[in-house]
Tab-separated table of C-alpha atoms in Angstrom:
chain	number	residue	atom	x	y	z
A	1	MET	CA	14.966	46.658	-27.673
A	2	THR	CA	15.117	44.824	-31.008
A	3	GLU	CA	17.666	46.895	-32.944
A	4	LEU	CA	21.006	45.162	-33.356
A	5	VAL	CA	24.371	46.673	-32.574
A	6	GLY	CA	26.142	47.596	-35.833
A	7	LEU	CA	29.661	47.368	-37.201
A	8	ASP	CA	30.121	51.121	-36.753
A	9	ASP	CA	29.327	50.676	-33.042
A	10	VAL	CA	32.043	48.037	-32.718
A	11	ARG	CA	34.552	50.185	-34.593
A	12	ALA	CA	33.737	53.164	-32.368
A	13	ALA	CA	34.247	50.945	-29.323
A	14	ARG	CA	37.658	49.986	-30.652
A	15	GLU	CA	38.666	53.621	-30.834
A	16	LEU	CA	37.640	54.092	-27.208
A	17	LEU	CA	39.685	51.058	-26.183
A	18	ALA	CA	42.873	52.216	-27.896
A	19	GLY	CA	45.583	52.344	-25.241
A	20	VAL	CA	43.275	50.754	-22.649
A	21	THR	CA	43.084	47.107	-23.682
A	22	ARG	CA	45.730	45.068	-25.445
A	23	THR	CA	45.496	43.302	-28.769
A	24	THR	CA	45.731	39.755	-27.505
A	25	PRO	CA	47.831	37.179	-29.374
A	26	LEU	CA	46.550	34.524	-31.748
A	27	GLU	CA	48.471	31.312	-31.053
A	28	PRO	CA	48.512	28.137	-33.182
A	29	SER	CA	47.388	24.875	-31.583
A	30	ARG	CA	49.145	21.788	-32.913
A	31	PRO	CA	46.935	19.248	-31.108
A	32	LEU	CA	43.733	20.839	-32.400
A	33	SER	CA	45.129	21.356	-35.884
A	34	ALA	CA	46.030	17.666	-36.043
A	35	ALA	CA	42.633	16.605	-34.709
A	36	LEU	CA	40.670	18.848	-37.078
A	37	GLY	CA	42.882	18.396	-40.109
A	38	GLY	CA	43.506	22.076	-40.633
A	39	PRO	CA	44.860	25.267	-39.048
A	40	THR	CA	43.419	25.945	-35.602
A	41	TRP	CA	44.212	29.043	-33.597
A	42	LEU	CA	43.645	30.209	-30.036
A	43	LYS	CA	42.608	33.816	-29.396
A	44	CYS	CA	44.224	34.423	-26.006
A	45	GLU	CA	41.876	36.731	-24.114
A	46	ASN	CA	43.085	34.904	-21.005
A	47	VAL	CA	46.060	37.289	-21.088
A	48	GLN	CA	43.927	40.418	-21.528
A	49	ARG	CA	44.028	43.081	-18.796
A	50	ALA	CA	42.144	41.824	-15.728
A	51	GLY	CA	42.393	38.303	-17.156
A	52	SER	CA	39.502	38.261	-19.628
A	53	TYR	CA	37.730	40.024	-22.496
A	54	LYS	CA	35.259	41.574	-20.040
A	55	VAL	CA	37.217	44.783	-19.574
A	56	ARG	CA	36.463	45.674	-23.216
A	57	GLY	CA	32.710	46.000	-22.764
A	58	ALA	CA	32.947	47.352	-19.234
A	59	TYR	CA	35.251	50.200	-20.257
A	60	VAL	CA	33.168	51.180	-23.272
A	61	ARG	CA	30.026	51.316	-21.126
A	62	ILE	CA	31.558	53.230	-18.217
A	63	SER	CA	33.578	55.659	-20.336
A	64	ARG	CA	30.354	56.854	-21.973
A	65	LEU	CA	28.682	57.799	-18.697
A	66	SER	CA	27.977	61.464	-18.055
A	67	ALA	CA	29.808	63.357	-15.326
A	68	ALA	CA	26.678	63.179	-13.144
A	69	GLU	CA	26.428	59.425	-13.614
A	70	ARG	CA	30.097	58.931	-12.781
A	71	GLU	CA	29.575	60.932	-9.630
A	72	ARG	CA	26.907	58.441	-8.497
A	73	GLY	CA	29.214	55.501	-9.127
A	74	VAL	CA	28.565	52.180	-10.847
A	75	VAL	CA	27.334	48.802	-9.654
A	76	ALA	CA	27.697	45.368	-11.228
A	77	ALA	CA	27.073	41.682	-10.593
A	78	SER	CA	29.521	38.978	-11.582
A	79	ALA	CA	31.105	35.652	-10.677
A	80	GLY	CA	34.487	37.274	-11.229
A	81	ASN	CA	35.550	38.345	-14.722
A	82	HIS	CA	32.992	41.111	-15.263
A	83	ALA	CA	33.669	42.158	-11.673
A	84	GLN	CA	37.354	42.653	-12.394
A	85	GLY	CA	36.633	44.336	-15.721
A	86	VAL	CA	34.230	46.809	-14.111
A	87	ALA	CA	36.585	47.471	-11.205
A	88	LEU	CA	39.511	48.169	-13.546
A	89	ALA	CA	37.434	50.271	-15.943
A	90	ALA	CA	35.892	52.303	-13.133
A	91	GLY	CA	39.328	53.092	-11.768
A	92	LEU	CA	40.571	54.182	-15.191
A	93	VAL	CA	37.539	56.411	-15.772
A	94	GLY	CA	37.566	57.824	-12.237
A	95	THR	CA	34.351	56.529	-10.684
A	96	HIS	CA	33.589	54.235	-7.755
A	97	ALA	CA	32.459	50.647	-8.333
A	98	THR	CA	30.411	48.353	-6.113
A	99	VAL	CA	30.290	44.744	-7.251
A	100	PHE	CA	27.914	42.031	-6.060
A	101	MET	CA	29.347	38.530	-6.321
A	102	PRO	CA	27.910	35.099	-5.404
A	103	VAL	CA	28.813	33.926	-1.914
A	104	ASN	CA	30.751	31.033	-3.427
A	105	ALA	CA	32.732	33.205	-5.864
A	106	PRO	CA	36.378	32.073	-6.146
A	107	LEU	CA	38.496	33.863	-3.554
A	108	PRO	CA	41.193	34.941	-6.050
A	109	LYS	CA	38.510	36.671	-8.158
A	110	VAL	CA	37.106	38.427	-5.088
A	111	ALA	CA	40.594	39.520	-4.024
A	112	ALA	CA	41.466	40.737	-7.530
A	113	THR	CA	38.240	42.757	-7.768
A	114	LYS	CA	39.031	44.442	-4.450
A	115	GLY	CA	42.587	44.972	-5.645
A	116	TYR	CA	41.310	47.022	-8.587
A	117	GLY	CA	39.549	49.295	-6.106
A	118	ALA	CA	35.959	48.047	-6.099
A	119	GLN	CA	33.808	47.482	-3.045
A	120	VAL	CA	32.692	43.838	-3.077
A	121	GLU	CA	29.404	42.604	-1.620
A	122	LEU	CA	28.605	38.876	-1.509
A	123	ALA	CA	24.967	38.110	-2.306
A	124	GLY	CA	23.150	35.057	-3.625
A	125	ASN	CA	24.351	31.689	-4.842
A	126	THR	CA	24.404	32.534	-8.577
A	127	VAL	CA	25.174	35.495	-10.808
A	128	ASP	CA	21.436	35.824	-11.466
A	129	GLU	CA	20.792	36.272	-7.740
A	130	SER	CA	23.706	38.699	-7.407
A	131	LEU	CA	22.227	40.678	-10.312
A	132	VAL	CA	18.949	41.068	-8.406
A	133	ALA	CA	20.915	42.515	-5.480
A	134	ALA	CA	22.764	44.853	-7.838
A	135	HIS	CA	19.478	46.117	-9.318
A	136	THR	CA	18.159	46.792	-5.817
A	137	TYR	CA	21.344	48.662	-4.905
A	138	ALA	CA	21.119	50.757	-8.080
A	139	GLU	CA	17.526	51.725	-7.333
A	140	ARG	CA	18.383	52.634	-3.748
A	141	THR	CA	21.566	54.630	-4.367
A	142	GLY	CA	21.317	55.913	-7.926
A	143	ALA	CA	24.454	54.017	-8.975
A	144	VAL	CA	24.517	53.092	-12.666
A	145	LEU	CA	24.106	49.376	-13.288
A	146	ILE	CA	26.784	47.989	-15.606
A	147	HIS	CA	25.119	44.854	-16.913
A	148	PRO	CA	27.499	41.954	-17.595
A	149	PHE	CA	26.158	41.383	-21.106
A	150	ASP	CA	22.769	42.899	-21.937
A	151	HIS	CA	23.672	46.416	-23.082
A	152	PRO	CA	24.632	47.756	-26.546
A	153	ASP	CA	27.847	49.383	-25.288
A	154	VAL	CA	28.962	46.145	-23.638
A	155	ILE	CA	28.149	44.127	-26.762
A	156	ALA	CA	30.032	46.613	-28.958
A	157	GLY	CA	33.080	46.450	-26.711
A	158	GLN	CA	33.161	42.657	-26.760
A	159	GLY	CA	32.824	42.722	-30.549
A	160	THR	CA	36.304	44.211	-30.833
A	161	VAL	CA	37.661	40.693	-30.221
A	162	ALA	CA	36.334	39.689	-33.651
A	163	LEU	CA	37.894	42.711	-35.353
A	164	GLU	CA	41.276	41.554	-34.069
A	165	ILE	CA	40.652	37.950	-35.137
A	166	LEU	CA	39.763	38.976	-38.698
A	167	GLU	CA	42.972	40.996	-38.934
A	168	GLN	CA	45.158	38.303	-37.391
A	169	CYS	CA	43.612	35.431	-39.385
A	170	PRO	CA	42.094	36.898	-42.574
A	171	ASP	CA	41.169	33.484	-43.975
A	172	VAL	CA	39.312	32.276	-40.874
A	173	LYS	CA	36.279	30.118	-41.676
A	174	THR	CA	34.960	29.360	-38.168
A	175	ILE	CA	35.013	31.252	-34.863
A	176	ILE	CA	33.980	29.348	-31.755
A	177	THR	CA	33.570	30.750	-28.257
A	178	GLY	CA	31.920	30.125	-24.922
A	179	VAL	CA	28.490	31.569	-24.191
A	180	GLY	CA	26.977	32.619	-20.880
A	181	GLY	CA	24.611	35.556	-21.167
A	182	GLY	CA	25.663	36.107	-24.771
A	183	GLY	CA	27.522	39.426	-24.756
A	184	LEU	CA	30.773	38.199	-26.278
A	185	ILE	CA	29.285	36.080	-29.035
A	186	SER	CA	26.744	38.806	-29.883
A	187	GLY	CA	29.428	41.434	-30.394
A	188	MET	CA	31.710	39.069	-32.268
A	189	ALA	CA	28.874	37.974	-34.552
A	190	VAL	CA	28.028	41.600	-35.350
A	191	ALA	CA	31.571	42.361	-36.490
A	192	ALA	CA	32.291	39.044	-38.198
A	193	LYS	CA	29.037	38.780	-40.134
A	194	ALA	CA	29.308	42.397	-41.320
A	195	LEU	CA	32.840	41.967	-42.633
A	196	ARG	CA	32.816	38.263	-43.527
A	197	PRO	CA	29.272	36.869	-43.859
A	198	ASP	CA	30.711	33.449	-44.764
A	199	VAL	CA	32.391	32.987	-41.378
A	200	ARG	CA	30.502	30.542	-39.152
A	201	ILE	CA	29.985	31.712	-35.564
A	202	ILE	CA	29.521	28.872	-33.085
A	203	GLY	CA	28.686	29.241	-29.405
A	204	VAL	CA	29.371	26.687	-26.696
A	205	GLN	CA	27.615	26.303	-23.355
A	206	ALA	CA	28.233	23.957	-20.462
A	207	ALA	CA	25.546	21.267	-20.545
A	208	GLY	CA	24.687	21.963	-16.920
A	209	ALA	CA	23.994	25.647	-17.602
A	210	ALA	CA	22.733	25.794	-21.172
A	211	ALA	CA	19.972	28.395	-21.327
A	212	PHE	CA	20.283	29.294	-25.001
A	213	PRO	CA	19.138	26.006	-26.637
A	214	PRO	CA	15.702	25.954	-24.931
A	215	SER	CA	15.388	29.714	-25.413
A	216	LEU	CA	16.034	29.438	-29.149
A	217	VAL	CA	13.434	26.675	-29.393
A	218	ALA	CA	10.916	28.793	-27.472
A	219	GLY	CA	11.694	31.910	-29.497
A	220	GLU	CA	12.355	33.981	-26.384
A	221	PRO	CA	14.692	33.972	-23.377
A	222	VAL	CA	13.839	31.106	-21.035
A	223	ARG	CA	15.085	30.828	-17.457
A	224	LEU	CA	16.598	27.528	-16.353
A	225	PRO	CA	15.043	26.250	-13.112
A	226	VAL	CA	18.431	24.986	-11.891
A	227	PHE	CA	21.931	25.075	-13.338
A	228	SER	CA	25.396	24.052	-12.226
A	229	THR	CA	28.819	23.826	-13.851
A	230	ILE	CA	32.515	24.208	-13.048
A	231	ALA	CA	32.505	26.921	-15.723
A	232	ASP	CA	31.288	29.628	-13.331
A	233	GLY	CA	32.062	32.384	-15.846
A	234	ILE	CA	29.254	31.192	-18.148
A	235	ALA	CA	26.856	29.920	-15.473
A	236	VAL	CA	23.956	32.185	-16.451
A	237	GLY	CA	20.389	30.994	-16.014
A	238	ARG	CA	18.726	33.175	-18.631
A	239	PRO	CA	19.929	34.893	-21.834
A	240	GLY	CA	19.624	38.662	-22.047
A	241	GLU	CA	16.842	40.231	-24.082
A	242	ILE	CA	19.268	42.094	-26.332
A	243	THR	CA	21.816	39.308	-26.616
A	244	PHE	CA	19.131	36.736	-27.388
A	245	ASN	CA	18.042	38.783	-30.364
A	246	HIS	CA	21.617	38.981	-31.647
A	247	VAL	CA	22.273	35.273	-31.177
A	248	ARG	CA	19.015	34.276	-32.847
A	249	LYS	CA	19.747	36.406	-35.924
A	250	LEU	CA	23.521	36.163	-36.292
A	251	VAL	CA	24.917	33.034	-34.610
A	252	ASP	CA	25.038	29.865	-36.693
A	253	GLU	CA	24.962	27.212	-33.974
A	254	ILE	CA	24.955	26.681	-30.210
A	255	VAL	CA	26.316	23.383	-28.838
A	256	THR	CA	26.959	22.018	-25.351
A	257	VAL	CA	29.843	20.215	-23.664
A	258	SER	CA	30.077	18.089	-20.514
A	259	GLU	CA	32.152	18.760	-17.413
A	260	GLU	CA	34.486	15.958	-18.531
A	261	ASP	CA	34.910	17.643	-21.919
A	262	ILE	CA	35.844	20.891	-20.176
A	263	SER	CA	38.328	19.140	-17.889
A	264	ARG	CA	40.040	17.447	-20.833
A	265	ALA	CA	40.293	20.768	-22.643
A	266	LEU	CA	41.824	22.529	-19.645
A	267	LEU	CA	44.373	19.758	-19.256
A	268	MET	CA	45.306	19.869	-22.954
A	269	LEU	CA	45.633	23.661	-22.926
A	270	LEU	CA	47.860	23.557	-19.853
A	271	GLU	CA	49.927	20.576	-20.934
A	272	ARG	CA	50.285	21.158	-24.674
A	273	GLY	CA	49.442	24.819	-25.133
A	274	LYS	CA	51.073	26.192	-21.956
A	275	GLN	CA	47.912	28.233	-21.444
A	276	VAL	CA	46.357	28.920	-18.039
A	277	VAL	CA	42.631	29.081	-18.791
A	278	GLU	CA	39.546	29.003	-16.585
A	279	PRO	CA	36.774	26.462	-17.321
A	280	ALA	CA	34.502	29.017	-19.019
A	281	GLY	CA	37.390	30.075	-21.232
A	282	ALA	CA	38.034	26.541	-22.440
A	283	VAL	CA	34.585	25.426	-23.591
A	284	GLY	CA	35.255	26.305	-27.237
A	285	VAL	CA	38.308	24.060	-27.213
A	286	ALA	CA	36.281	21.432	-25.352
A	287	ALA	CA	33.715	21.363	-28.156
A	288	LEU	CA	36.441	20.915	-30.777
A	289	LEU	CA	38.164	18.128	-28.841
A	290	ALA	CA	34.894	16.330	-28.111
A	291	GLY	CA	33.777	16.523	-31.737
A	292	VAL	CA	30.333	17.860	-30.846
A	293	VAL	CA	30.426	20.254	-33.786
A	294	GLU	CA	31.674	20.098	-37.355
A	295	VAL	CA	33.916	22.997	-38.294
A	296	GLU	CA	35.678	24.233	-41.387
A	297	THR	CA	39.266	25.312	-40.921
A	298	PRO	CA	40.963	27.662	-40.351
A	299	VAL	CA	39.145	27.860	-37.039
A	300	VAL	CA	39.727	30.258	-34.142
A	301	ALA	CA	38.725	29.265	-30.604
A	302	VAL	CA	38.484	32.120	-28.104
A	303	LEU	CA	40.116	31.517	-24.719
A	304	SER	CA	37.860	34.046	-23.038
A	305	GLY	CA	39.417	34.110	-19.576
A	306	GLY	CA	42.273	32.888	-17.422
A	307	ASN	CA	41.096	33.718	-13.901
A	308	ILE	CA	41.078	30.255	-12.364
A	309	ASP	CA	41.239	29.489	-8.650
A	310	PRO	CA	44.426	27.442	-8.027
A	311	LEU	CA	42.454	25.003	-5.851
A	312	LEU	CA	39.947	24.485	-8.662
A	313	MET	CA	42.831	24.037	-11.068
A	314	MET	CA	44.179	21.200	-8.914
A	315	ARG	CA	40.804	19.456	-8.925
A	316	VAL	CA	40.281	20.050	-12.624
A	317	ILE	CA	43.716	18.671	-13.505
A	318	GLU	CA	42.992	15.522	-11.515
A	319	HIS	CA	39.561	15.251	-13.114
A	320	GLY	CA	41.035	15.860	-16.548
A	321	LEU	CA	43.660	13.178	-16.017
A	322	ALA	CA	40.922	10.773	-14.956
A	323	ALA	CA	38.742	11.685	-17.916
A	324	ALA	CA	41.716	10.999	-20.183
A	325	GLY	CA	42.251	7.619	-18.515
A	326	ARG	CA	45.519	8.685	-16.911
A	327	TYR	CA	44.414	8.722	-13.292
A	328	LEU	CA	42.755	5.597	-11.960
A	329	ARG	CA	41.169	4.852	-8.613
A	330	VAL	CA	40.702	1.205	-7.800
A	331	THR	CA	39.565	-0.658	-4.729
A	332	VAL	CA	40.886	-4.190	-4.383
A	333	ARG	CA	39.832	-6.914	-1.920
A	334	CYS	CA	42.391	-9.513	-0.991
A	335	SER	CA	43.354	-11.817	1.877
A	336	ASP	CA	44.725	-10.209	5.019
A	337	ARG	CA	48.088	-11.906	5.332
A	338	PRO	CA	51.709	-10.734	5.488
A	339	GLY	CA	53.169	-9.746	2.141
A	340	GLN	CA	49.831	-9.408	0.339
A	341	LEU	CA	50.016	-5.613	0.040
A	342	ALA	CA	53.624	-5.767	-1.130
A	343	SER	CA	52.638	-8.334	-3.771
A	344	LEU	CA	49.794	-6.143	-5.000
A	345	LEU	CA	52.012	-3.072	-5.266
A	346	SER	CA	54.721	-5.068	-7.011
A	347	GLN	CA	52.280	-6.210	-9.664
A	348	ILE	CA	51.173	-2.623	-10.258
A	349	ALA	CA	54.822	-1.598	-10.571
A	350	GLU	CA	55.460	-4.411	-13.072
A	351	HIS	CA	52.836	-2.824	-15.319
A	352	ARG	CA	54.653	0.524	-15.009
A	353	ALA	CA	51.809	2.288	-13.239
A	354	ASN	CA	52.667	4.762	-10.490
A	355	VAL	CA	50.874	4.513	-7.130
A	356	VAL	CA	49.963	7.965	-5.801
A	357	ASP	CA	48.344	6.918	-2.512
A	358	VAL	CA	47.157	3.813	-0.681
A	359	GLU	CA	44.457	3.301	1.935
A	360	HIS	CA	44.430	-0.025	3.798
A	361	GLN	CA	41.129	-0.859	5.519
A	362	ARG	CA	39.960	-3.799	7.638
A	363	ALA	CA	36.937	-2.195	9.310
A	364	ASN	CA	34.478	-2.306	6.400
A	365	PRO	CA	31.455	-4.375	7.622
A	366	HIS	CA	31.050	-5.774	4.097
A	367	LEU	CA	34.428	-7.496	4.302
A	368	SER	CA	34.681	-11.157	5.221
A	369	LEU	CA	36.821	-12.286	8.129
A	370	GLY	CA	40.440	-12.386	7.018
A	371	GLU	CA	39.780	-10.055	4.106
A	372	VAL	CA	41.161	-6.551	3.603
A	373	GLU	CA	40.264	-3.721	1.273
A	374	VAL	CA	42.968	-1.636	-0.398
A	375	ALA	CA	42.013	1.630	-2.136
A	376	LEU	CA	44.637	2.949	-4.533
A	377	SER	CA	45.104	6.020	-6.689
A	378	VAL	CA	47.271	5.168	-9.665
A	379	GLU	CA	48.772	7.182	-12.513
A	380	THR	CA	48.572	5.398	-15.852
A	381	ARG	CA	49.395	6.211	-19.469
A	382	GLY	CA	45.799	6.193	-20.694
A	383	VAL	CA	42.581	4.205	-20.967
A	384	GLU	CA	44.206	1.162	-22.591
A	385	HIS	CA	46.909	1.015	-19.923
A	386	SER	CA	44.276	1.289	-17.166
A	387	ASP	CA	42.201	-1.526	-18.691
A	388	THR	CA	45.288	-3.725	-19.004
A	389	LEU	CA	46.192	-3.144	-15.356
A	390	ILE	CA	42.684	-3.970	-14.104
A	391	SER	CA	42.567	-7.138	-16.218
A	392	ALA	CA	45.965	-8.229	-14.895
A	393	LEU	CA	44.897	-7.732	-11.280
A	394	ARG	CA	41.742	-9.755	-11.810
A	395	ALA	CA	43.684	-12.483	-13.624
A	396	SER	CA	45.958	-12.750	-10.580
A	397	GLY	CA	42.980	-13.453	-8.324
A	398	TYR	CA	42.418	-9.993	-6.891
A	399	GLN	CA	38.804	-8.917	-6.518
A	400	VAL	CA	38.577	-5.490	-8.063
A	401	VAL	CA	35.291	-4.424	-6.560
A	402	PHE	CA	35.480	-0.887	-7.862
A	403	ALA	CA	37.406	0.449	-10.831
A	404	ALA	CA	36.440	3.856	-12.190
A	405	GLU	CA	37.953	7.033	-13.408
A	406	ALA	CA	37.805	9.588	-10.642
């Protein structure tokens, strides 16, 4: 299929979604506004029903099924957000949903999908592999496959996000959002370019799962041989056929961000914005903070989802603190004599750094006789503070054999 979804399709989708989805808030971001030198807003799809924008496209697709199709049920594949969107939409429409999820899918997303009434099957290590299982199930049972991104109804539903943005921020100049398979950015680009051709649409992918850049160079969807990222919601190995066509014709730029960029963004959103956002939902903010793209303000960054595993959040916060230079892990070698550890800790305290944990080790075969190794995790106030602390320890005669941000 080469025909693009149109503005009328997105408007029709909005009518279907009336009373089903919520108009999510547009919140100002002081840190981003200061960094970019102009108004910056956050479109909070992380507080949408089921925790992400996905319910928009899923409901539009499922609500348009015939009675016979609803009787056969629907099937989907997802790492979590599309799964919850399909499960919720299926329940609202009155059909049964079976959802295939990767075996390593976050447990809260699996539990939430079941909570909305879907039957969950774990298959494959990636969404792409789960999608193969979903196709097989559809062929075997007659269930209707609800693709996570590559269908006109899904694209039209996701495009309603842009209609809301244009109403909430009429003078917007740039819209930036995360990209996995391309459904959200395709729909948003359709609506935005039809109503405001001057608005720049920028997509962001995790560097470890960026299938669009090589696909755009090749002129067709290209499958990544391997891909990995903490942003599981956009970990897609190949763009869709339909979404690729939309992105190629309507999207102005696709950029990538690192895992460290994503961690910093999540930490900033939690700390300064009071927003609980999953990694995939924060990549637009990550791109703005990292300066990997030039934007004209006012700019709107879409927080596409908030379904984050609490255990992952703990790891991401620690990683984000480390990436910001506020969490330091150092290993120090010193003489094994009474009072040496107390002296080391006192010096750290004098520099107003907070010791989180200490590991005292004598058994390392690389240590000399009478030497001990002390591994410390320390909270600092930033990169400069960390560098000052390390320099002070070395100046005092301690051998800092390893000093790195965790």
